[in-house]
């Protein structure tokens, strides 16, 4: 059919090709769509005004299409310390209807696990082990931490009993402030639902949709084909999001089993509550182009593909931060703080410093 338009079918799709005496050339396929933006949001800790501010700053900072279709991973710890846990959960529950083209992943933090345990929203252990079996490992702390002993404690996970307890010591030396009721600073969460700290009435006060939200929180989110910008160009990685990090001394496959199955027979899940032992990427993932992103640690830190995004840490005067991939752009809440809401980090930021309300430094080094 020289000199005439003809239809060429390629892989089930019709493309128009224009021919001539010398032979036609097929039109090039359209370019692939840009990769979905991934946003990882640090710990909220009951600060609804900061969360609303951060969300507005994300929406204004990103191109409309990128924001509208983003994958948003919340890194956990929605409750405690701040005054508005109830409103925070309402905000998160409304996101799928407000932004139907986005995807949302809600990770479980150690505070959320304890909150869920107290109100009966913690999934039972997969093997049927009773929650009382979690007490023994930490029973020596029961008196000093004032574990909850009210109605329902007999069948409660130990972290729920700690969460609803009353600390004997009034001062938290690690935070330089007074405990808010329990070792988890849970009193503001009780009060956001209109009940006194440690009251069993919280079980009735928490709406069923909030309990369902707590029950369905994931312990790990794994995402394939996440792009990230580097000095050498953009690379494609797997992203693993877990509240505290991956433990260096526990078999990696066992950690994934615990996280994927939400094995609640464990007294204290290191990957949700650890500190130094979950700080780095495990050796088994080194060199495998895997991003590991967490909150939990009360600081910002980037070391290669290891991201810790928790600038707020539950402190009233610090902003909530979010990291955006592939650009590694940091977006902050600006409500109540004087810090800039946007900072871009490239791989040379071993010498870079990020100044927030407390001249908070971002540590890290490049690839």
mmCIF file of C-alpha atoms in Angstrom:
data_model
loop_
_atom_site.group_PDB
_atom_site.id
_atom_site.type_symbol
_atom_site.label_atom_id
_atom_site.label_comp_id
_atom_site.label_asym_id
_atom_site.label_seq_id
_atom_site.Cartn_x
_atom_site.Cartn_y
_atom_site.Cartn_z
ATOM 1 C CA UNK A 1 0.000 0.000 0.000
ATOM 2 C CA UNK A 2 2.836 2.438 -0.951
ATOM 3 C CA UNK A 3 1.774 6.089 -0.912
ATOM 4 C CA UNK A 4 -1.290 5.407 1.214
ATOM 5 C CA UNK A 5 -2.058 5.574 4.890
ATOM 6 C CA UNK A 6 -2.200 2.173 6.467
ATOM 7 C CA UNK A 7 -2.819 0.743 9.912
ATOM 8 C CA UNK A 8 -0.073 -1.257 11.555
ATOM 9 C CA UNK A 9 -1.003 -3.374 14.562
ATOM 10 C CA UNK A 10 1.737 -3.738 17.133
ATOM 11 C CA UNK A 11 1.203 -5.668 20.374
ATOM 12 C CA UNK A 12 -2.539 -5.356 20.159
ATOM 13 C CA UNK A 13 -2.522 -1.566 19.539
ATOM 14 C CA UNK A 14 -3.319 0.227 16.247
ATOM 15 C CA UNK A 15 -0.854 2.895 15.157
ATOM 16 C CA UNK A 16 -1.276 5.009 12.018
ATOM 17 C CA UNK A 17 1.690 4.849 9.659
ATOM 18 C CA UNK A 18 2.059 7.146 6.640
ATOM 19 C CA UNK A 19 3.658 5.576 3.572
ATOM 20 C CA UNK A 20 5.236 6.980 0.449
ATOM 21 C CA UNK A 21 7.209 5.737 -2.532
ATOM 22 C CA UNK A 22 10.336 5.339 -0.405
ATOM 23 C CA UNK A 23 8.479 3.420 2.296
ATOM 24 C CA UNK A 24 6.735 4.717 5.405
ATOM 25 C CA UNK A 25 8.100 5.321 8.871
ATOM 26 C CA UNK A 26 6.138 4.385 11.979
ATOM 27 C CA UNK A 27 5.439 7.119 14.528
ATOM 28 C CA UNK A 28 7.454 6.655 17.728
ATOM 29 C CA UNK A 29 5.515 5.390 20.740
ATOM 30 C CA UNK A 30 4.513 8.017 23.297
ATOM 31 C CA UNK A 31 6.963 8.522 26.165
ATOM 32 C CA UNK A 32 6.199 6.541 29.320
ATOM 33 C CA UNK A 33 4.393 8.441 32.072
ATOM 34 C CA UNK A 34 6.612 9.888 34.795
ATOM 35 C CA UNK A 35 7.033 7.655 37.842
ATOM 36 C CA UNK A 36 4.599 8.094 40.688
ATOM 37 C CA UNK A 37 5.899 10.484 43.335
ATOM 38 C CA UNK A 38 6.419 8.850 46.741
ATOM 39 C CA UNK A 39 5.953 10.942 49.895
ATOM 40 C CA UNK A 40 7.020 9.617 53.310
ATOM 41 C CA UNK A 41 5.563 11.525 56.267
ATOM 42 C CA UNK A 42 7.266 11.491 59.655
ATOM 43 C CA UNK A 43 5.709 10.987 63.092
ATOM 44 C CA UNK A 44 2.619 13.152 63.754
ATOM 45 C CA UNK A 45 2.132 12.510 67.502
ATOM 46 C CA UNK A 46 -1.258 14.115 67.872
ATOM 47 C CA UNK A 47 -0.468 17.498 66.299
ATOM 48 C CA UNK A 48 -3.355 18.115 63.914
ATOM 49 C CA UNK A 49 -2.420 21.719 63.107
ATOM 50 C CA UNK A 50 1.085 20.650 62.095
ATOM 51 C CA UNK A 51 -0.321 17.809 59.972
ATOM 52 C CA UNK A 52 -2.712 20.178 58.203
ATOM 53 C CA UNK A 53 0.130 22.650 57.629
ATOM 54 C CA UNK A 54 2.431 19.949 56.242
ATOM 55 C CA UNK A 55 -0.295 18.665 53.933
ATOM 56 C CA UNK A 56 -0.956 22.164 52.596
ATOM 57 C CA UNK A 57 2.774 22.727 52.056
ATOM 58 C CA UNK A 58 3.088 19.422 50.189
ATOM 59 C CA UNK A 59 0.153 20.339 47.986
ATOM 60 C CA UNK A 60 1.620 23.750 47.132
ATOM 61 C CA UNK A 61 5.193 22.485 46.663
ATOM 62 C CA UNK A 62 4.468 19.653 44.231
ATOM 63 C CA UNK A 63 3.033 19.828 40.718
ATOM 64 C CA UNK A 64 -0.740 19.246 40.878
ATOM 65 C CA UNK A 65 -0.634 15.965 38.931
ATOM 66 C CA UNK A 66 2.267 14.640 41.020
ATOM 67 C CA UNK A 67 0.495 15.400 44.285
ATOM 68 C CA UNK A 68 -2.853 14.086 43.066
ATOM 69 C CA UNK A 69 -1.424 10.665 42.160
ATOM 70 C CA UNK A 70 1.291 10.299 44.828
ATOM 71 C CA UNK A 71 1.896 7.298 47.022
ATOM 72 C CA UNK A 72 1.863 8.714 50.562
ATOM 73 C CA UNK A 73 3.457 6.551 53.242
ATOM 74 C CA UNK A 74 2.815 7.642 56.821
ATOM 75 C CA UNK A 75 5.615 6.324 58.994
ATOM 76 C CA UNK A 76 3.562 5.785 62.162
ATOM 77 C CA UNK A 77 3.065 7.255 65.657
ATOM 78 C CA UNK A 78 -0.136 9.208 65.115
ATOM 79 C CA UNK A 79 -1.010 9.386 68.809
ATOM 80 C CA UNK A 80 0.357 10.636 72.169
ATOM 81 C CA UNK A 81 2.218 13.798 73.263
ATOM 82 C CA UNK A 82 0.236 16.207 71.079
ATOM 83 C CA UNK A 83 -3.317 17.221 72.064
ATOM 84 C CA UNK A 84 -5.349 16.055 69.060
ATOM 85 C CA UNK A 85 -4.972 12.343 68.366
ATOM 86 C CA UNK A 86 -8.676 11.973 67.631
ATOM 87 C CA UNK A 87 -8.580 14.723 64.982
ATOM 88 C CA UNK A 88 -5.378 13.309 63.479
ATOM 89 C CA UNK A 89 -7.009 9.920 62.912
ATOM 90 C CA UNK A 90 -10.121 11.601 61.477
ATOM 91 C CA UNK A 91 -7.853 13.492 59.053
ATOM 92 C CA UNK A 92 -6.092 10.311 57.943
ATOM 93 C CA UNK A 93 -9.335 8.401 57.528
ATOM 94 C CA UNK A 94 -10.658 11.123 55.203
ATOM 95 C CA UNK A 95 -7.669 11.099 52.838
ATOM 96 C CA UNK A 96 -8.828 8.313 50.461
ATOM 97 C CA UNK A 97 -12.094 10.133 49.726
ATOM 98 C CA UNK A 98 -10.435 13.565 49.526
ATOM 99 C CA UNK A 99 -7.664 12.317 47.215
ATOM 100 C CA UNK A 100 -9.014 9.237 45.419
ATOM 101 C CA UNK A 101 -6.146 9.029 42.902
ATOM 102 C CA UNK A 102 -3.519 8.863 45.636
ATOM 103 C CA UNK A 103 -2.420 5.672 47.351
ATOM 104 C CA UNK A 104 -1.995 5.721 51.113
ATOM 105 C CA UNK A 105 -0.037 3.405 53.390
ATOM 106 C CA UNK A 106 -0.364 3.802 57.150
ATOM 107 C CA UNK A 107 2.448 2.215 59.130
ATOM 108 C CA UNK A 108 2.104 1.131 62.733
ATOM 109 C CA UNK A 109 4.407 2.867 65.193
ATOM 110 C CA UNK A 110 5.242 1.626 68.668
ATOM 111 C CA UNK A 111 2.828 4.176 70.173
ATOM 112 C CA UNK A 112 0.043 3.054 67.837
ATOM 113 C CA UNK A 113 0.598 -0.600 68.715
ATOM 114 C CA UNK A 114 0.283 0.218 72.415
ATOM 115 C CA UNK A 115 -2.833 2.360 71.854
ATOM 116 C CA UNK A 116 -4.402 -0.463 69.819
ATOM 117 C CA UNK A 117 -3.537 -2.959 72.554
ATOM 118 C CA UNK A 118 -5.285 -0.905 75.228
ATOM 119 C CA UNK A 119 -8.556 -0.468 73.297
ATOM 120 C CA UNK A 120 -8.744 -4.067 72.065
ATOM 121 C CA UNK A 121 -7.809 -3.277 68.451
ATOM 122 C CA UNK A 122 -4.533 -5.206 68.315
ATOM 123 C CA UNK A 123 -4.821 -8.273 66.075
ATOM 124 C CA UNK A 124 -4.361 -11.488 68.092
ATOM 125 C CA UNK A 125 -1.142 -13.484 67.614
ATOM 126 C CA UNK A 126 -1.307 -15.631 64.465
ATOM 127 C CA UNK A 127 -0.638 -18.797 66.506
ATOM 128 C CA UNK A 128 -3.326 -18.074 69.122
ATOM 129 C CA UNK A 129 -0.899 -17.279 71.966
ATOM 130 C CA UNK A 130 -2.653 -15.213 74.701
ATOM 131 C CA UNK A 131 -1.494 -11.616 75.110
ATOM 132 C CA UNK A 132 -0.684 -12.272 78.772
ATOM 133 C CA UNK A 133 2.306 -14.279 77.569
ATOM 134 C CA UNK A 134 3.949 -10.978 76.557
ATOM 135 C CA UNK A 135 4.211 -9.779 80.176
ATOM 136 C CA UNK A 136 7.044 -11.973 81.425
ATOM 137 C CA UNK A 137 9.952 -10.386 79.543
ATOM 138 C CA UNK A 138 9.361 -6.960 81.086
ATOM 139 C CA UNK A 139 7.474 -7.801 84.281
ATOM 140 C CA UNK A 140 10.334 -6.393 86.373
ATOM 141 C CA UNK A 141 9.283 -2.926 85.113
ATOM 142 C CA UNK A 142 5.628 -3.289 86.097
ATOM 143 C CA UNK A 143 5.889 -1.481 89.430
ATOM 144 C CA UNK A 144 8.036 1.469 88.339
ATOM 145 C CA UNK A 145 6.076 1.988 85.109
ATOM 146 C CA UNK A 146 2.764 1.617 86.927
ATOM 147 C CA UNK A 147 1.268 -0.797 84.418
ATOM 148 C CA UNK A 148 -2.493 -0.625 83.958
ATOM 149 C CA UNK A 149 -4.330 -3.047 86.267
ATOM 150 C CA UNK A 150 -7.936 -2.040 85.633
ATOM 151 C CA UNK A 151 -10.777 -3.889 83.888
ATOM 152 C CA UNK A 152 -9.607 -5.901 80.907
ATOM 153 C CA UNK A 153 -5.911 -5.928 81.779
ATOM 154 C CA UNK A 154 -5.898 -9.708 82.152
ATOM 155 C CA UNK A 155 -6.055 -10.221 78.393
ATOM 156 C CA UNK A 156 -4.013 -7.190 77.349
ATOM 157 C CA UNK A 157 -0.657 -7.081 75.551
ATOM 158 C CA UNK A 158 2.084 -5.743 77.825
ATOM 159 C CA UNK A 159 2.525 -2.625 75.671
ATOM 160 C CA UNK A 160 -1.132 -1.760 76.221
ATOM 161 C CA UNK A 161 -0.667 -2.087 79.971
ATOM 162 C CA UNK A 162 2.429 0.140 79.827
ATOM 163 C CA UNK A 163 0.585 2.665 77.645
ATOM 164 C CA UNK A 164 -2.325 3.019 80.054
ATOM 165 C CA UNK A 165 -0.173 3.018 83.183
ATOM 166 C CA UNK A 166 1.097 5.823 85.398
ATOM 167 C CA UNK A 167 4.830 6.362 85.774
ATOM 168 C CA UNK A 168 6.148 6.610 89.325
ATOM 169 C CA UNK A 169 8.984 8.832 88.172
ATOM 170 C CA UNK A 170 7.637 12.152 86.971
ATOM 171 C CA UNK A 171 10.603 13.314 84.915
ATOM 172 C CA UNK A 172 11.707 11.811 81.605
ATOM 173 C CA UNK A 173 15.476 12.389 81.509
ATOM 174 C CA UNK A 174 15.789 11.393 77.843
ATOM 175 C CA UNK A 175 13.316 14.052 76.679
ATOM 176 C CA UNK A 176 14.029 16.623 79.380
ATOM 177 C CA UNK A 177 10.352 16.900 80.242
ATOM 178 C CA UNK A 178 7.738 15.388 82.526
ATOM 179 C CA UNK A 179 5.999 12.152 81.625
ATOM 180 C CA UNK A 180 2.450 12.710 80.401
ATOM 181 C CA UNK A 181 0.830 9.969 82.435
ATOM 182 C CA UNK A 182 2.539 6.837 81.182
ATOM 183 C CA UNK A 183 5.929 5.964 79.758
ATOM 184 C CA UNK A 184 4.299 6.502 76.333
ATOM 185 C CA UNK A 185 3.040 10.033 77.193
ATOM 186 C CA UNK A 186 -0.468 8.773 76.511
ATOM 187 C CA UNK A 187 -2.487 11.190 78.656
ATOM 188 C CA UNK A 188 -3.195 13.608 75.757
ATOM 189 C CA UNK A 189 -4.599 10.723 73.715
ATOM 190 C CA UNK A 190 -7.037 9.768 76.485
ATOM 191 C CA UNK A 191 -8.043 13.416 76.836
ATOM 192 C CA UNK A 192 -8.583 13.854 73.093
ATOM 193 C CA UNK A 193 -11.370 11.264 73.418
ATOM 194 C CA UNK A 194 -12.807 12.993 76.488
ATOM 195 C CA UNK A 195 -11.680 10.605 79.240
ATOM 196 C CA UNK A 196 -9.096 10.744 82.009
ATOM 197 C CA UNK A 197 -5.734 9.082 81.593
ATOM 198 C CA UNK A 198 -5.821 5.393 82.466
ATOM 199 C CA UNK A 199 -9.612 5.176 82.339
ATOM 200 C CA UNK A 200 -11.092 1.953 80.934
ATOM 201 C CA UNK A 201 -13.819 4.178 79.462
ATOM 202 C CA UNK A 202 -11.449 4.880 76.586
ATOM 203 C CA UNK A 203 -12.426 1.522 75.064
ATOM 204 C CA UNK A 204 -15.992 2.816 74.596
ATOM 205 C CA UNK A 205 -14.952 6.374 73.724
ATOM 206 C CA UNK A 206 -12.824 5.421 70.725
ATOM 207 C CA UNK A 207 -15.091 5.107 67.648
ATOM 208 C CA UNK A 208 -15.207 1.771 65.879
ATOM 209 C CA UNK A 209 -13.761 3.296 62.699
ATOM 210 C CA UNK A 210 -10.740 4.447 64.718
ATOM 211 C CA UNK A 211 -10.298 0.956 66.139
ATOM 212 C CA UNK A 212 -10.528 -0.440 62.622
ATOM 213 C CA UNK A 213 -7.847 2.030 61.510
ATOM 214 C CA UNK A 214 -5.563 0.900 64.343
ATOM 215 C CA UNK A 215 -6.266 -2.770 63.650
ATOM 216 C CA UNK A 216 -5.412 -2.439 59.948
ATOM 217 C CA UNK A 217 -2.145 -0.515 60.324
ATOM 218 C CA UNK A 218 0.653 -2.291 58.489
ATOM 219 C CA UNK A 219 4.006 -3.014 60.111
ATOM 220 C CA UNK A 220 5.921 -2.743 56.840
ATOM 221 C CA UNK A 221 5.312 -1.262 53.418
ATOM 222 C CA UNK A 222 7.310 -2.559 50.464
ATOM 223 C CA UNK A 223 7.261 -0.754 47.129
ATOM 224 C CA UNK A 224 9.088 -1.815 43.976
ATOM 225 C CA UNK A 225 10.473 0.475 41.268
ATOM 226 C CA UNK A 226 10.855 3.678 43.279
ATOM 227 C CA UNK A 227 13.157 6.174 41.531
ATOM 228 C CA UNK A 228 15.635 8.298 43.466
ATOM 229 C CA UNK A 229 17.912 11.050 42.201
ATOM 230 C CA UNK A 230 21.644 10.683 42.806
ATOM 231 C CA UNK A 231 24.782 12.486 41.639
ATOM 232 C CA UNK A 232 25.225 9.738 39.033
ATOM 233 C CA UNK A 233 21.662 10.090 37.780
ATOM 234 C CA UNK A 234 18.363 8.513 38.697
ATOM 235 C CA UNK A 235 18.345 4.925 39.919
ATOM 236 C CA UNK A 236 15.419 2.575 40.532
ATOM 237 C CA UNK A 237 15.143 1.012 43.982
ATOM 238 C CA UNK A 238 12.932 -1.062 46.173
ATOM 239 C CA UNK A 239 11.569 0.964 49.083
ATOM 240 C CA UNK A 240 11.024 -0.587 52.515
ATOM 241 C CA UNK A 241 9.216 1.559 55.059
ATOM 242 C CA UNK A 242 9.129 0.427 58.688
ATOM 243 C CA UNK A 243 8.605 2.626 61.726
ATOM 244 C CA UNK A 244 11.978 2.241 63.487
ATOM 245 C CA UNK A 245 14.088 0.263 61.009
ATOM 246 C CA UNK A 246 15.412 -3.212 60.337
ATOM 247 C CA UNK A 247 17.358 -4.968 63.091
ATOM 248 C CA UNK A 248 20.986 -5.825 62.421
ATOM 249 C CA UNK A 249 21.131 -8.935 64.630
ATOM 250 C CA UNK A 250 17.888 -10.698 63.618
ATOM 251 C CA UNK A 251 17.696 -12.811 60.465
ATOM 252 C CA UNK A 252 16.248 -10.625 57.736
ATOM 253 C CA UNK A 253 13.731 -13.240 56.585
ATOM 254 C CA UNK A 254 12.516 -13.633 60.160
ATOM 255 C CA UNK A 255 12.076 -9.876 60.437
ATOM 256 C CA UNK A 256 10.021 -9.823 57.259
ATOM 257 C CA UNK A 257 7.877 -12.688 58.589
ATOM 258 C CA UNK A 258 7.208 -10.827 61.837
ATOM 259 C CA UNK A 259 6.394 -7.583 60.052
ATOM 260 C CA UNK A 260 4.278 -9.027 57.259
ATOM 261 C CA UNK A 261 2.211 -11.241 59.569
ATOM 262 C CA UNK A 262 2.051 -8.668 62.412
ATOM 263 C CA UNK A 263 3.174 -11.219 64.983
ATOM 264 C CA UNK A 264 1.749 -9.722 68.163
ATOM 265 C CA UNK A 265 2.985 -12.493 70.446
ATOM 266 C CA UNK A 266 6.286 -10.581 70.621
ATOM 267 C CA UNK A 267 6.580 -8.439 73.734
ATOM 268 C CA UNK A 268 8.492 -5.607 72.091
ATOM 269 C CA UNK A 269 8.974 -5.487 68.323
ATOM 270 C CA UNK A 270 12.485 -4.161 67.668
ATOM 271 C CA UNK A 271 11.609 -2.982 64.163
ATOM 272 C CA UNK A 272 8.913 -0.701 65.617
ATOM 273 C CA UNK A 273 10.646 0.425 68.805
ATOM 274 C CA UNK A 274 14.412 -0.163 68.531
ATOM 275 C CA UNK A 275 17.108 2.501 68.513
ATOM 276 C CA UNK A 276 20.772 1.810 67.737
ATOM 277 C CA UNK A 277 20.184 -1.736 66.504
ATOM 278 C CA UNK A 278 17.834 -0.524 63.746
ATOM 279 C CA UNK A 279 19.730 2.612 62.762
ATOM 280 C CA UNK A 280 21.622 1.262 59.735
ATOM 281 C CA UNK A 281 20.612 -0.787 56.717
ATOM 282 C CA UNK A 282 21.277 -4.503 57.437
ATOM 283 C CA UNK A 283 24.320 -6.044 55.775
ATOM 284 C CA UNK A 284 22.112 -8.389 53.753
ATOM 285 C CA UNK A 285 20.602 -5.383 51.935
ATOM 286 C CA UNK A 286 23.867 -3.538 51.335
ATOM 287 C CA UNK A 287 24.470 -2.901 47.649
ATOM 288 C CA UNK A 288 20.977 -4.042 46.631
ATOM 289 C CA UNK A 289 19.583 -0.602 45.805
ATOM 290 C CA UNK A 290 17.052 -0.745 48.631
ATOM 291 C CA UNK A 291 15.758 2.402 50.313
ATOM 292 C CA UNK A 292 14.945 1.913 54.007
ATOM 293 C CA UNK A 293 12.882 4.781 55.416
ATOM 294 C CA UNK A 294 11.679 5.203 58.998
ATOM 295 C CA UNK A 295 10.442 7.738 61.520
ATOM 296 C CA UNK A 296 10.616 7.116 65.278
ATOM 297 C CA UNK A 297 14.062 8.472 66.150
ATOM 298 C CA UNK A 298 13.277 12.143 66.752
ATOM 299 C CA UNK A 299 15.731 13.401 64.144
ATOM 300 C CA UNK A 300 16.512 13.741 60.456
ATOM 301 C CA UNK A 301 19.254 11.523 59.093
ATOM 302 C CA UNK A 302 20.216 10.380 55.606
ATOM 303 C CA UNK A 303 23.076 8.001 54.924
ATOM 304 C CA UNK A 304 23.080 6.710 51.357
ATOM 305 C CA UNK A 305 19.725 4.952 50.975
ATOM 306 C CA UNK A 306 18.900 5.020 54.700
ATOM 307 C CA UNK A 307 16.376 7.738 55.549
ATOM 308 C CA UNK A 308 15.175 8.643 59.056
ATOM 309 C CA UNK A 309 12.424 11.254 58.825
ATOM 310 C CA UNK A 310 11.204 12.325 62.257
ATOM 311 C CA UNK A 311 12.095 15.953 62.804
ATOM 312 C CA UNK A 312 9.132 16.525 65.110
ATOM 313 C CA UNK A 313 9.718 13.717 67.592
ATOM 314 C CA UNK A 314 6.522 14.705 69.404
ATOM 315 C CA UNK A 315 7.988 18.015 70.581
ATOM 316 C CA UNK A 316 5.610 20.969 70.483
ATOM 317 C CA UNK A 317 8.125 23.387 68.957
ATOM 318 C CA UNK A 318 9.461 21.203 66.142
ATOM 319 C CA UNK A 319 7.893 20.770 62.699
ATOM 320 C CA UNK A 320 6.642 17.562 61.110
ATOM 321 C CA UNK A 321 8.689 16.680 58.027
ATOM 322 C CA UNK A 322 8.121 14.634 54.885
ATOM 323 C CA UNK A 323 10.604 13.412 52.257
ATOM 324 C CA UNK A 324 9.643 13.290 48.576
ATOM 325 C CA UNK A 325 11.077 10.809 46.082
ATOM 326 C CA UNK A 326 12.674 10.887 43.572
ATOM 327 C CA UNK A 327 13.919 14.412 44.358
ATOM 328 C CA UNK A 328 14.774 13.857 48.065
ATOM 329 C CA UNK A 329 13.074 17.163 48.734
ATOM 330 C CA UNK A 330 12.171 17.785 52.373
ATOM 331 C CA UNK A 331 8.856 19.502 53.093
ATOM 332 C CA UNK A 332 8.069 20.770 56.584
ATOM 333 C CA UNK A 333 5.030 21.985 58.453
ATOM 334 C CA UNK A 334 5.260 25.715 59.122
ATOM 335 C CA UNK A 335 2.489 26.087 61.682
ATOM 336 C CA UNK A 336 4.039 27.226 64.955
ATOM 337 C CA UNK A 337 7.607 27.246 63.614
ATOM 338 C CA UNK A 338 9.839 29.707 61.799
ATOM 339 C CA UNK A 339 11.676 27.126 59.693
ATOM 340 C CA UNK A 340 11.563 27.022 55.930
ATOM 341 C CA UNK A 341 9.137 24.444 54.647
ATOM 342 C CA UNK A 342 11.264 23.339 51.721
ATOM 343 C CA UNK A 343 14.869 22.172 51.493
ATOM 344 C CA UNK A 344 16.436 20.129 48.743
ATOM 345 C CA UNK A 345 19.154 17.630 49.577
ATOM 346 C CA UNK A 346 21.675 16.304 47.110
ATOM 347 C CA UNK A 347 24.203 13.610 47.717
ATOM 348 C CA UNK A 348 26.935 15.998 48.823
ATOM 349 C CA UNK A 349 25.104 16.833 52.008
ATOM 350 C CA UNK A 350 27.693 15.346 54.312
ATOM 351 C CA UNK A 351 28.506 18.992 55.017
ATOM 352 C CA UNK A 352 24.976 20.346 54.751
ATOM 353 C CA UNK A 353 23.066 21.543 57.781
ATOM 354 C CA UNK A 354 19.330 22.036 58.031
ATOM 355 C CA UNK A 355 18.189 24.741 60.397
ATOM 356 C CA UNK A 356 14.798 24.312 61.982
ATOM 357 C CA UNK A 357 13.344 25.964 65.079
ATOM 358 C CA UNK A 358 16.105 24.479 67.230
ATOM 359 C CA UNK A 359 18.902 24.739 64.635
ATOM 360 C CA UNK A 360 18.318 21.034 64.146
ATOM 361 C CA UNK A 361 21.013 19.440 61.986
ATOM 362 C CA UNK A 362 20.454 16.872 59.268
ATOM 363 C CA UNK A 363 23.250 14.359 59.336
ATOM 364 C CA UNK A 364 24.188 12.178 56.432
ATOM 365 C CA UNK A 365 26.519 11.339 53.624
ATOM 366 C CA UNK A 366 26.147 10.446 49.997
ATOM 367 C CA UNK A 367 26.627 7.255 48.019
#
